[in-house]
């Protein structure tokens, strides 16, 4: 959407929007509330100088399809891809007939301007109270890459990540289900020209321009942002390459299984799920 963007105004707008989004995703909390809460973590692996907006997530029955590569983006996907606003996805999921308390938002504390963005090297954590893991076996997520005009990450196949098996147990022997998002998995919503102008969370001013007739597809290399800055003071000097891990998402129960402590020994490598198109 065309708009004149200034960093200060965007921090204020984004902070308010993200606060609203977190409130809407009432299932997620910063600390566990019951012994059997599910813990969701999102780590920005620092493969580049780019930041992630708070990550919307949902446990669903396999029938919630938030987008399709090769199709036009919905207003909800446009909102998260251009501005990191999850409210539309929250509403879409609730309207799908699945319980709204099966979704939430993962952010990291101390982001710029109090916006809970996940900067390179940071990990955000959220907890949700126990759910019916037999009925809601699948996991969906979405987040914006900042700065960008309309680059985002998410899963277009609602059946791609089956976190729980038919008995409702975490679908990995380690007790931790792990998703790795690669740079080659990043997507462009096809809603805004990728010229770097007017991009959310960028200190570069200008007017963003709508893309007419655009479709969701593979993201570009974001080289238009080389040398530009973000409100947090980061300067973009390092771009993603296709094989780099952008983000790692983990799902486990509280208390975490002892096997998770062995991750550093490589004993749960077999549990990694990598996006493929």
mmCIF file of C-alpha atoms in Angstrom:
data_model
loop_
_atom_site.group_PDB
_atom_site.id
_atom_site.type_symbol
_atom_site.label_atom_id
_atom_site.label_comp_id
_atom_site.label_asym_id
_atom_site.label_seq_id
_atom_site.Cartn_x
_atom_site.Cartn_y
_atom_site.Cartn_z
ATOM 1 C CA UNK A 1 0.000 0.000 0.000
ATOM 2 C CA UNK A 2 1.445 3.411 -0.921
ATOM 3 C CA UNK A 3 2.420 5.352 2.166
ATOM 4 C CA UNK A 4 4.965 7.914 3.293
ATOM 5 C CA UNK A 5 6.942 6.244 6.063
ATOM 6 C CA UNK A 6 9.096 7.796 8.755
ATOM 7 C CA UNK A 7 10.885 5.626 11.305
ATOM 8 C CA UNK A 8 9.422 7.298 14.382
ATOM 9 C CA UNK A 9 5.854 7.078 13.098
ATOM 10 C CA UNK A 10 6.334 3.448 12.147
ATOM 11 C CA UNK A 11 7.693 2.437 15.522
ATOM 12 C CA UNK A 12 4.640 3.972 17.193
ATOM 13 C CA UNK A 13 2.212 2.371 14.740
ATOM 14 C CA UNK A 14 3.897 -1.020 14.865
ATOM 15 C CA UNK A 15 4.125 -1.044 18.644
ATOM 16 C CA UNK A 16 0.412 -0.388 18.961
ATOM 17 C CA UNK A 17 -0.467 -2.958 16.311
ATOM 18 C CA UNK A 18 1.720 -5.643 17.856
ATOM 19 C CA UNK A 19 0.307 -4.991 21.298
ATOM 20 C CA UNK A 20 -3.169 -5.425 19.873
ATOM 21 C CA UNK A 21 -2.097 -8.598 18.094
ATOM 22 C CA UNK A 22 -0.681 -10.084 21.264
ATOM 23 C CA UNK A 23 -3.890 -9.316 23.099
ATOM 24 C CA UNK A 24 -5.908 -10.999 20.368
ATOM 25 C CA UNK A 25 -3.749 -14.121 20.580
ATOM 26 C CA UNK A 26 -4.893 -14.666 24.145
ATOM 27 C CA UNK A 27 -3.671 -18.260 24.276
ATOM 28 C CA UNK A 28 -0.043 -17.193 24.397
ATOM 29 C CA UNK A 29 1.651 -16.015 27.564
ATOM 30 C CA UNK A 30 5.197 -15.056 28.507
ATOM 31 C CA UNK A 31 5.401 -17.647 31.283
ATOM 32 C CA UNK A 32 3.863 -21.115 31.723
ATOM 33 C CA UNK A 33 0.608 -21.289 33.661
ATOM 34 C CA UNK A 34 0.107 -25.051 34.013
ATOM 35 C CA UNK A 35 2.477 -28.043 34.288
ATOM 36 C CA UNK A 36 1.548 -29.238 30.799
ATOM 37 C CA UNK A 37 1.748 -25.986 28.834
ATOM 38 C CA UNK A 38 3.158 -26.090 25.329
ATOM 39 C CA UNK A 39 6.293 -24.002 24.846
ATOM 40 C CA UNK A 40 6.942 -22.391 21.472
ATOM 41 C CA UNK A 41 10.278 -20.730 20.764
ATOM 42 C CA UNK A 42 11.400 -18.790 17.702
ATOM 43 C CA UNK A 43 15.100 -18.034 17.207
ATOM 44 C CA UNK A 44 16.347 -15.539 14.645
ATOM 45 C CA UNK A 45 19.496 -17.431 13.730
ATOM 46 C CA UNK A 46 21.344 -14.272 12.709
ATOM 47 C CA UNK A 47 22.129 -15.545 9.221
ATOM 48 C CA UNK A 48 21.878 -11.918 8.069
ATOM 49 C CA UNK A 49 21.180 -8.473 9.504
ATOM 50 C CA UNK A 50 17.412 -8.812 9.111
ATOM 51 C CA UNK A 51 14.893 -8.921 11.960
ATOM 52 C CA UNK A 52 11.622 -10.854 12.357
ATOM 53 C CA UNK A 53 8.358 -9.371 13.511
ATOM 54 C CA UNK A 54 6.502 -11.282 16.253
ATOM 55 C CA UNK A 55 5.477 -14.657 14.888
ATOM 56 C CA UNK A 56 1.808 -15.617 14.694
ATOM 57 C CA UNK A 57 1.205 -19.333 15.214
ATOM 58 C CA UNK A 58 -1.722 -21.732 15.480
ATOM 59 C CA UNK A 59 -2.310 -25.388 16.239
ATOM 60 C CA UNK A 60 -4.949 -26.487 13.752
ATOM 61 C CA UNK A 61 -6.741 -29.554 12.420
ATOM 62 C CA UNK A 62 -5.108 -29.461 8.994
ATOM 63 C CA UNK A 63 -7.901 -27.452 7.420
ATOM 64 C CA UNK A 64 -6.618 -23.906 7.937
ATOM 65 C CA UNK A 65 -4.799 -22.731 4.805
ATOM 66 C CA UNK A 66 -3.591 -19.152 5.257
ATOM 67 C CA UNK A 67 -2.131 -18.735 1.753
ATOM 68 C CA UNK A 68 -1.041 -20.521 -1.404
ATOM 69 C CA UNK A 69 2.113 -19.864 -3.396
ATOM 70 C CA UNK A 70 1.118 -18.794 -6.915
ATOM 71 C CA UNK A 71 -2.110 -17.150 -5.739
ATOM 72 C CA UNK A 72 -2.932 -13.588 -4.777
ATOM 73 C CA UNK A 73 -2.330 -12.704 -1.141
ATOM 74 C CA UNK A 74 -5.285 -12.132 1.145
ATOM 75 C CA UNK A 75 -5.577 -8.887 3.054
ATOM 76 C CA UNK A 76 -4.357 -10.734 6.129
ATOM 77 C CA UNK A 77 -1.186 -11.960 4.419
ATOM 78 C CA UNK A 78 -0.615 -8.509 2.931
ATOM 79 C CA UNK A 79 -0.862 -7.001 6.424
ATOM 80 C CA UNK A 80 1.710 -9.313 7.934
ATOM 81 C CA UNK A 81 4.040 -9.239 4.899
ATOM 82 C CA UNK A 82 4.060 -5.438 4.636
ATOM 83 C CA UNK A 83 3.676 -4.333 8.255
ATOM 84 C CA UNK A 84 4.062 -7.360 10.548
ATOM 85 C CA UNK A 85 0.457 -7.047 11.717
ATOM 86 C CA UNK A 86 -1.100 -10.394 12.667
ATOM 87 C CA UNK A 87 -4.630 -9.247 13.503
ATOM 88 C CA UNK A 88 -6.046 -10.461 10.177
ATOM 89 C CA UNK A 89 -4.643 -13.965 10.606
ATOM 90 C CA UNK A 90 -5.948 -14.073 14.172
ATOM 91 C CA UNK A 91 -9.423 -13.160 12.905
ATOM 92 C CA UNK A 92 -9.224 -15.574 9.964
ATOM 93 C CA UNK A 93 -8.284 -18.457 12.221
ATOM 94 C CA UNK A 94 -11.052 -17.669 14.671
ATOM 95 C CA UNK A 95 -13.553 -17.420 11.806
ATOM 96 C CA UNK A 96 -12.439 -20.823 10.486
ATOM 97 C CA UNK A 97 -14.378 -22.464 13.299
ATOM 98 C CA UNK A 98 -11.356 -23.685 15.182
ATOM 99 C CA UNK A 99 -11.020 -22.545 18.806
ATOM 100 C CA UNK A 100 -9.332 -19.157 18.940
ATOM 101 C CA UNK A 101 -7.314 -20.126 21.983
ATOM 102 C CA UNK A 102 -5.258 -22.526 19.879
ATOM 103 C CA UNK A 103 -3.243 -19.609 18.502
ATOM 104 C CA UNK A 104 -0.800 -17.032 19.821
ATOM 105 C CA UNK A 105 2.110 -14.691 19.128
ATOM 106 C CA UNK A 106 5.828 -15.160 19.868
ATOM 107 C CA UNK A 107 7.861 -12.003 20.396
ATOM 108 C CA UNK A 108 11.124 -11.069 22.079
ATOM 109 C CA UNK A 109 11.407 -8.477 24.850
ATOM 110 C CA UNK A 110 13.361 -5.278 24.497
ATOM 111 C CA UNK A 111 12.919 -4.664 20.786
ATOM 112 C CA UNK A 112 13.311 -1.191 19.324
ATOM 113 C CA UNK A 113 10.676 1.281 20.401
ATOM 114 C CA UNK A 114 9.244 -1.412 22.694
ATOM 115 C CA UNK A 115 8.065 -3.399 19.662
ATOM 116 C CA UNK A 116 8.756 -7.072 20.528
ATOM 117 C CA UNK A 117 10.634 -7.874 17.321
ATOM 118 C CA UNK A 118 13.111 -10.766 17.197
ATOM 119 C CA UNK A 119 16.490 -9.373 16.212
ATOM 120 C CA UNK A 120 19.462 -11.393 14.895
ATOM 121 C CA UNK A 121 20.574 -13.887 17.538
ATOM 122 C CA UNK A 122 17.500 -13.385 19.734
ATOM 123 C CA UNK A 123 14.962 -15.995 20.818
ATOM 124 C CA UNK A 124 11.317 -15.289 21.579
ATOM 125 C CA UNK A 125 9.227 -17.632 23.715
ATOM 126 C CA UNK A 126 5.499 -18.134 24.251
ATOM 127 C CA UNK A 127 3.435 -20.664 26.175
ATOM 128 C CA UNK A 128 -0.119 -21.860 25.665
ATOM 129 C CA UNK A 129 -2.269 -23.932 27.966
ATOM 130 C CA UNK A 130 -2.805 -27.612 27.077
ATOM 131 C CA UNK A 131 -4.833 -28.259 23.941
ATOM 132 C CA UNK A 132 -6.498 -31.309 22.419
ATOM 133 C CA UNK A 133 -3.396 -32.518 20.591
ATOM 134 C CA UNK A 134 -5.298 -35.368 18.920
ATOM 135 C CA UNK A 135 -7.679 -32.930 17.234
ATOM 136 C CA UNK A 136 -5.147 -30.166 16.537
ATOM 137 C CA UNK A 137 -2.038 -31.948 15.317
ATOM 138 C CA UNK A 138 -0.767 -29.401 12.796
ATOM 139 C CA UNK A 139 1.170 -26.141 13.161
ATOM 140 C CA UNK A 140 0.968 -22.958 11.108
ATOM 141 C CA UNK A 141 2.983 -19.748 11.431
ATOM 142 C CA UNK A 142 3.773 -16.424 9.754
ATOM 143 C CA UNK A 143 6.095 -13.452 10.289
ATOM 144 C CA UNK A 144 7.502 -10.499 8.350
ATOM 145 C CA UNK A 145 11.185 -10.045 7.518
ATOM 146 C CA UNK A 146 12.234 -6.485 8.351
ATOM 147 C CA UNK A 147 13.160 -4.318 6.686
ATOM 148 C CA UNK A 148 11.444 -5.391 3.496
ATOM 149 C CA UNK A 149 8.606 -4.251 1.319
ATOM 150 C CA UNK A 150 6.610 -7.488 1.562
ATOM 151 C CA UNK A 151 8.866 -10.429 2.434
ATOM 152 C CA UNK A 152 7.531 -12.965 4.904
ATOM 153 C CA UNK A 153 7.888 -16.525 6.132
ATOM 154 C CA UNK A 154 5.154 -19.062 6.730
ATOM 155 C CA UNK A 155 3.793 -22.420 5.612
ATOM 156 C CA UNK A 156 1.483 -22.582 2.613
ATOM 157 C CA UNK A 157 0.653 -26.266 3.212
ATOM 158 C CA UNK A 158 -1.507 -26.666 6.335
ATOM 159 C CA UNK A 159 -0.427 -30.325 6.609
ATOM 160 C CA UNK A 160 3.300 -29.620 6.366
ATOM 161 C CA UNK A 161 4.105 -29.677 10.075
ATOM 162 C CA UNK A 162 2.375 -32.462 12.002
ATOM 163 C CA UNK A 163 3.542 -31.677 15.532
ATOM 164 C CA UNK A 164 1.485 -34.405 17.222
ATOM 165 C CA UNK A 165 0.877 -38.016 16.255
ATOM 166 C CA UNK A 166 -2.477 -39.820 16.263
ATOM 167 C CA UNK A 167 -2.176 -40.415 20.006
ATOM 168 C CA UNK A 168 -1.538 -36.721 20.674
ATOM 169 C CA UNK A 169 2.152 -37.112 21.513
ATOM 170 C CA UNK A 170 4.827 -34.801 20.120
ATOM 171 C CA UNK A 171 5.780 -36.316 16.805
ATOM 172 C CA UNK A 172 9.484 -36.712 17.548
ATOM 173 C CA UNK A 173 11.333 -39.205 19.785
ATOM 174 C CA UNK A 174 13.195 -36.368 21.494
ATOM 175 C CA UNK A 175 9.982 -34.758 22.702
ATOM 176 C CA UNK A 176 10.852 -31.562 20.809
ATOM 177 C CA UNK A 177 9.431 -30.808 17.367
ATOM 178 C CA UNK A 178 11.808 -28.572 15.400
ATOM 179 C CA UNK A 179 11.175 -26.544 12.259
ATOM 180 C CA UNK A 180 13.981 -24.822 10.365
ATOM 181 C CA UNK A 181 13.143 -22.070 7.904
ATOM 182 C CA UNK A 182 15.806 -21.552 5.238
ATOM 183 C CA UNK A 183 16.520 -18.391 3.289
ATOM 184 C CA UNK A 184 15.279 -20.201 0.185
ATOM 185 C CA UNK A 185 11.907 -20.614 1.927
ATOM 186 C CA UNK A 186 11.282 -16.863 2.250
ATOM 187 C CA UNK A 187 8.292 -15.567 0.319
ATOM 188 C CA UNK A 188 7.184 -12.364 -1.367
ATOM 189 C CA UNK A 189 3.494 -11.543 -0.984
ATOM 190 C CA UNK A 190 3.370 -9.902 -4.416
ATOM 191 C CA UNK A 191 1.574 -6.875 -2.994
ATOM 192 C CA UNK A 192 4.302 -4.202 -3.002
ATOM 193 C CA UNK A 193 7.167 -3.297 -5.343
ATOM 194 C CA UNK A 194 10.551 -4.414 -4.024
ATOM 195 C CA UNK A 195 12.377 -1.124 -4.414
ATOM 196 C CA UNK A 196 13.172 -0.498 -0.755
ATOM 197 C CA UNK A 197 11.102 2.677 -0.674
ATOM 198 C CA UNK A 198 8.584 3.147 2.110
ATOM 199 C CA UNK A 199 9.430 -0.222 3.634
ATOM 200 C CA UNK A 200 8.181 -0.831 7.148
ATOM 201 C CA UNK A 201 10.830 -0.644 9.886
ATOM 202 C CA UNK A 202 13.385 0.976 7.576
ATOM 203 C CA UNK A 203 14.921 4.402 8.069
ATOM 204 C CA UNK A 204 14.808 4.940 4.317
ATOM 205 C CA UNK A 205 11.897 7.296 3.543
ATOM 206 C CA UNK A 206 9.717 7.311 0.465
ATOM 207 C CA UNK A 207 6.453 6.004 -0.876
ATOM 208 C CA UNK A 208 5.770 2.309 -1.164
ATOM 209 C CA UNK A 209 4.031 1.263 -4.373
ATOM 210 C CA UNK A 210 1.385 -1.400 -4.763
ATOM 211 C CA UNK A 211 2.162 -4.253 -7.130
ATOM 212 C CA UNK A 212 -0.747 -4.725 -9.505
ATOM 213 C CA UNK A 213 -1.717 -8.328 -10.154
ATOM 214 C CA UNK A 214 1.112 -9.753 -8.074
ATOM 215 C CA UNK A 215 1.127 -13.304 -6.732
ATOM 216 C CA UNK A 216 2.807 -14.941 -3.749
ATOM 217 C CA UNK A 217 6.169 -16.363 -4.774
ATOM 218 C CA UNK A 218 9.815 -16.737 -3.828
ATOM 219 C CA UNK A 219 11.378 -13.688 -2.203
ATOM 220 C CA UNK A 220 14.168 -11.705 -3.801
ATOM 221 C CA UNK A 221 17.602 -11.317 -2.251
ATOM 222 C CA UNK A 222 16.666 -8.047 -0.481
ATOM 223 C CA UNK A 223 19.804 -6.412 -1.896
ATOM 224 C CA UNK A 224 17.851 -3.155 -2.209
ATOM 225 C CA UNK A 225 18.391 -2.741 1.540
ATOM 226 C CA UNK A 226 22.196 -3.017 1.549
ATOM 227 C CA UNK A 227 23.609 -0.041 3.422
ATOM 228 C CA UNK A 228 20.244 1.047 4.815
ATOM 229 C CA UNK A 229 19.343 1.170 8.487
ATOM 230 C CA UNK A 230 16.577 0.130 10.868
ATOM 231 C CA UNK A 231 15.135 1.983 13.872
ATOM 232 C CA UNK A 232 17.102 -0.329 16.183
ATOM 233 C CA UNK A 233 20.370 1.006 14.789
ATOM 234 C CA UNK A 234 21.211 -2.030 12.682
ATOM 235 C CA UNK A 235 22.748 -1.426 9.265
ATOM 236 C CA UNK A 236 21.989 -4.041 6.634
ATOM 237 C CA UNK A 237 25.332 -5.285 5.341
ATOM 238 C CA UNK A 238 24.741 -9.034 5.205
ATOM 239 C CA UNK A 239 22.118 -10.699 3.004
ATOM 240 C CA UNK A 240 20.581 -14.158 3.238
ATOM 241 C CA UNK A 241 21.851 -16.962 1.035
ATOM 242 C CA UNK A 242 19.659 -19.877 0.033
ATOM 243 C CA UNK A 243 21.079 -22.524 2.357
ATOM 244 C CA UNK A 244 21.239 -20.379 5.502
ATOM 245 C CA UNK A 245 18.864 -21.025 8.389
ATOM 246 C CA UNK A 246 16.757 -17.914 8.932
ATOM 247 C CA UNK A 247 14.747 -19.118 11.913
ATOM 248 C CA UNK A 248 14.362 -22.154 14.131
ATOM 249 C CA UNK A 249 10.991 -22.891 15.713
ATOM 250 C CA UNK A 250 10.684 -25.460 18.492
ATOM 251 C CA UNK A 251 7.598 -26.890 20.172
ATOM 252 C CA UNK A 252 7.789 -28.885 23.394
ATOM 253 C CA UNK A 253 5.869 -29.508 26.589
ATOM 254 C CA UNK A 254 6.578 -28.015 29.994
ATOM 255 C CA UNK A 255 8.588 -29.363 31.717
ATOM 256 C CA UNK A 256 10.835 -29.959 28.758
ATOM 257 C CA UNK A 257 11.964 -33.549 28.191
ATOM 258 C CA UNK A 258 15.426 -34.464 29.376
ATOM 259 C CA UNK A 259 16.259 -35.488 25.825
ATOM 260 C CA UNK A 260 16.098 -31.855 24.752
ATOM 261 C CA UNK A 261 19.218 -31.170 26.797
ATOM 262 C CA UNK A 262 21.113 -33.528 24.471
ATOM 263 C CA UNK A 263 20.418 -31.426 21.407
ATOM 264 C CA UNK A 264 23.937 -30.038 21.505
ATOM 265 C CA UNK A 265 25.267 -33.572 21.057
ATOM 266 C CA UNK A 266 23.383 -33.894 17.814
ATOM 267 C CA UNK A 267 21.045 -36.582 19.088
ATOM 268 C CA UNK A 268 17.907 -34.916 17.758
ATOM 269 C CA UNK A 269 19.196 -33.970 14.322
ATOM 270 C CA UNK A 270 16.797 -36.476 12.841
ATOM 271 C CA UNK A 271 13.941 -34.430 14.192
ATOM 272 C CA UNK A 272 14.625 -31.334 12.069
ATOM 273 C CA UNK A 273 11.978 -30.492 9.489
ATOM 274 C CA UNK A 274 13.142 -28.267 6.658
ATOM 275 C CA UNK A 275 10.779 -26.414 4.383
ATOM 276 C CA UNK A 276 10.813 -27.587 0.782
ATOM 277 C CA UNK A 277 9.050 -26.127 -2.245
#
